[in-house]
Amino acid sequence: MSRIPNTNAPRLSTAPSSIKPRQLSHLHAQLAQLQANLSDLENLLRMTSVQAESVRGLGAFHGGLFMAASKVLGEETIAGSAAVDQQQQQQQQQQQQQKGSGASDT
């Protein structure tokens, strides 16, 4: 006689009465750990949201500083280039005067 397993009979490992209390307690512990991790994640997301608002404020502040620095440095550059242009014009006028006075001396 062959020993072929009966496929209609429920397996012992899947029968509801075979779930062990140890497995249930392990699942309960895992669920508790998952809930703790989700709570930590929620707190971290809340803190990240607050920090994102602060970073936005810092970005606006830095943008204002860059615009102010650009304006100040731009005015200095314009004033500096105007002074250089004025000096060059004065030097050219002096050279022309020297050429003009040198020609009249001869």
PDB file of C-alpha atoms in Angstrom:
ATOM      1  CA  MET A   1       0.000   0.000   0.000  1.00  0.00           C
ATOM      2  CA  SER A   2       1.419   3.438  -0.946  1.00  0.00           C
ATOM      3  CA  ARG A   3       1.424   6.392   1.338  1.00  0.00           C
ATOM      4  CA  ILE A   4      -0.011   9.192  -0.779  1.00  0.00           C
ATOM      5  CA  PRO A   5      -1.001  12.219   1.300  1.00  0.00           C
ATOM      6  CA  ASN A   6      -4.649  13.109   1.288  1.00  0.00           C
ATOM      7  CA  THR A   7      -4.929  16.563  -0.403  1.00  0.00           C
ATOM      8  CA  ASN A   8      -8.376  17.221   1.035  1.00  0.00           C
ATOM      9  CA  ALA A   9      -7.222  17.137   4.669  1.00  0.00           C
ATOM     10  CA  PRO A  10      -6.052  20.504   6.095  1.00  0.00           C
ATOM     11  CA  ARG A  11      -2.356  20.778   6.833  1.00  0.00           C
ATOM     12  CA  LEU A  12      -1.487  21.052  10.461  1.00  0.00           C
ATOM     13  CA  SER A  13       0.695  24.149   9.931  1.00  0.00           C
ATOM     14  CA  THR A  14      -2.195  26.131   8.397  1.00  0.00           C
ATOM     15  CA  ALA A  15      -4.957  25.045  10.710  1.00  0.00           C
ATOM     16  CA  PRO A  16      -6.212  27.905  12.922  1.00  0.00           C
ATOM     17  CA  SER A  17      -5.705  25.875  16.072  1.00  0.00           C
ATOM     18  CA  SER A  18      -2.017  25.374  15.271  1.00  0.00           C
ATOM     19  CA  ILE A  19      -1.096  29.109  15.572  1.00  0.00           C
ATOM     20  CA  LYS A  20       1.123  29.272  18.555  1.00  0.00           C
ATOM     21  CA  PRO A  21       0.909  31.941  21.226  1.00  0.00           C
ATOM     22  CA  ARG A  22       4.623  32.596  20.729  1.00  0.00           C
ATOM     23  CA  GLN A  23       4.006  33.561  17.079  1.00  0.00           C
ATOM     24  CA  LEU A  24       1.168  35.852  18.103  1.00  0.00           C
ATOM     25  CA  SER A  25       3.298  37.547  20.731  1.00  0.00           C
ATOM     26  CA  HIS A  26       6.097  37.987  18.177  1.00  0.00           C
ATOM     27  CA  LEU A  27       3.661  39.582  15.709  1.00  0.00           C
ATOM     28  CA  HIS A  28       2.347  41.793  18.496  1.00  0.00           C
ATOM     29  CA  ALA A  29       5.887  42.929  19.324  1.00  0.00           C
ATOM     30  CA  GLN A  30       6.568  43.676  15.657  1.00  0.00           C
ATOM     31  CA  LEU A  31       3.346  45.663  15.422  1.00  0.00           C
ATOM     32  CA  ALA A  32       4.295  47.659  18.514  1.00  0.00           C
ATOM     33  CA  GLN A  33       7.727  48.391  16.984  1.00  0.00           C
ATOM     34  CA  LEU A  34       6.087  49.465  13.730  1.00  0.00           C
ATOM     35  CA  GLN A  35       3.740  51.801  15.587  1.00  0.00           C
ATOM     36  CA  ALA A  36       6.682  53.308  17.495  1.00  0.00           C
ATOM     37  CA  ASN A  37       8.596  53.827  14.246  1.00  0.00           C
ATOM     38  CA  LEU A  38       5.573  55.462  12.612  1.00  0.00           C
ATOM     39  CA  SER A  39       5.209  57.774  15.596  1.00  0.00           C
ATOM     40  CA  ASP A  40       8.904  58.735  15.308  1.00  0.00           C
ATOM     41  CA  LEU A  41       8.462  59.320  11.577  1.00  0.00           C
ATOM     42  CA  GLU A  42       5.463  61.562  12.213  1.00  0.00           C
ATOM     43  CA  ASN A  43       7.458  63.643  14.720  1.00  0.00           C
ATOM     44  CA  LEU A  44      10.402  63.914  12.326  1.00  0.00           C
ATOM     45  CA  LEU A  45       8.131  65.011   9.472  1.00  0.00           C
ATOM     46  CA  ARG A  46       6.554  67.656  11.699  1.00  0.00           C
ATOM     47  CA  MET A  47       9.996  68.941  12.666  1.00  0.00           C
ATOM     48  CA  THR A  48      11.118  68.914   9.012  1.00  0.00           C
ATOM     49  CA  SER A  49       8.102  71.020   8.104  1.00  0.00           C
ATOM     50  CA  VAL A  50       9.022  73.613  10.743  1.00  0.00           C
ATOM     51  CA  GLN A  51      12.635  73.616   9.573  1.00  0.00           C
ATOM     52  CA  ALA A  52      11.561  74.038   5.937  1.00  0.00           C
ATOM     53  CA  GLU A  53       9.745  77.231   6.907  1.00  0.00           C
ATOM     54  CA  SER A  54      12.909  78.477   8.626  1.00  0.00           C
ATOM     55  CA  VAL A  55      15.034  77.615   5.603  1.00  0.00           C
ATOM     56  CA  ARG A  56      12.640  79.556   3.399  1.00  0.00           C
ATOM     57  CA  GLY A  57      13.020  82.584   5.683  1.00  0.00           C
ATOM     58  CA  LEU A  58      16.809  82.254   5.571  1.00  0.00           C
ATOM     59  CA  GLY A  59      16.668  82.064   1.784  1.00  0.00           C
ATOM     60  CA  ALA A  60      14.680  85.281   1.595  1.00  0.00           C
ATOM     61  CA  PHE A  61      17.114  86.957   4.018  1.00  0.00           C
ATOM     62  CA  HIS A  62      20.130  85.864   1.976  1.00  0.00           C
ATOM     63  CA  GLY A  63      18.454  87.024  -1.217  1.00  0.00           C
ATOM     64  CA  GLY A  64      17.986  90.454   0.339  1.00  0.00           C
ATOM     65  CA  LEU A  65      21.631  90.541   1.403  1.00  0.00           C
ATOM     66  CA  PHE A  66      22.781  89.618  -2.106  1.00  0.00           C
ATOM     67  CA  MET A  67      20.600  92.303  -3.659  1.00  0.00           C
ATOM     68  CA  ALA A  68      21.887  94.920  -1.198  1.00  0.00           C
ATOM     69  CA  ALA A  69      25.503  93.878  -1.782  1.00  0.00           C
ATOM     70  CA  SER A  70      24.953  93.992  -5.529  1.00  0.00           C
ATOM     71  CA  LYS A  71      23.540  97.487  -5.287  1.00  0.00           C
ATOM     72  CA  VAL A  72      26.392  98.756  -3.088  1.00  0.00           C
ATOM     73  CA  LEU A  73      29.098  97.085  -5.131  1.00  0.00           C
ATOM     74  CA  GLY A  74      27.426  98.174  -8.351  1.00  0.00           C
ATOM     75  CA  GLU A  75      27.429 101.820  -7.215  1.00  0.00           C
ATOM     76  CA  GLU A  76      31.090 101.572  -6.226  1.00  0.00           C
ATOM     77  CA  THR A  77      31.942 100.057  -9.579  1.00  0.00           C
ATOM     78  CA  ILE A  78      30.060 102.782 -11.428  1.00  0.00           C
ATOM     79  CA  ALA A  79      31.654 105.499  -9.296  1.00  0.00           C
ATOM     80  CA  GLY A  80      35.064 103.874  -9.705  1.00  0.00           C
ATOM     81  CA  SER A  81      34.780 103.610 -13.481  1.00  0.00           C
ATOM     82  CA  ALA A  82      33.538 107.211 -13.681  1.00  0.00           C
ATOM     83  CA  ALA A  83      36.571 108.366 -11.687  1.00  0.00           C
ATOM     84  CA  VAL A  84      38.903 106.385 -13.957  1.00  0.00           C
ATOM     85  CA  ASP A  85      37.241 107.875 -17.045  1.00  0.00           C
ATOM     86  CA  GLN A  86      37.620 111.371 -15.591  1.00  0.00           C
ATOM     87  CA  GLN A  87      41.306 110.778 -14.832  1.00  0.00           C
ATOM     88  CA  GLN A  88      41.910 109.508 -18.358  1.00  0.00           C
ATOM     89  CA  GLN A  89      40.220 112.572 -19.832  1.00  0.00           C
ATOM     90  CA  GLN A  90      42.333 114.872 -17.651  1.00  0.00           C
ATOM     91  CA  GLN A  91      45.497 113.081 -18.722  1.00  0.00           C
ATOM     92  CA  GLN A  92      44.523 113.388 -22.376  1.00  0.00           C
ATOM     93  CA  GLN A  93      43.816 117.094 -21.949  1.00  0.00           C
ATOM     94  CA  GLN A  94      47.172 117.584 -20.224  1.00  0.00           C
ATOM     95  CA  GLN A  95      48.947 115.731 -23.026  1.00  0.00           C
ATOM     96  CA  GLN A  96      47.163 117.831 -25.631  1.00  0.00           C
ATOM     97  CA  GLN A  97      48.077 120.999 -23.759  1.00  0.00           C
ATOM     98  CA  GLN A  98      51.695 119.912 -23.550  1.00  0.00           C
ATOM     99  CA  LYS A  99      51.749 119.161 -27.290  1.00  0.00           C
ATOM    100  CA  GLY A 100      50.083 122.480 -28.014  1.00  0.00           C
ATOM    101  CA  SER A 101      52.507 124.459 -25.833  1.00  0.00           C
ATOM    102  CA  GLY A 102      55.487 122.551 -27.217  1.00  0.00           C
ATOM    103  CA  ALA A 103      54.504 123.464 -30.799  1.00  0.00           C
ATOM    104  CA  SER A 104      54.079 127.156 -29.930  1.00  0.00           C
ATOM    105  CA  ASP A 105      57.540 127.269 -28.280  1.00  0.00           C
ATOM    106  CA  THR A 106      59.353 126.389 -31.521  1.00  0.00           C
TER     107      THR A 106
END
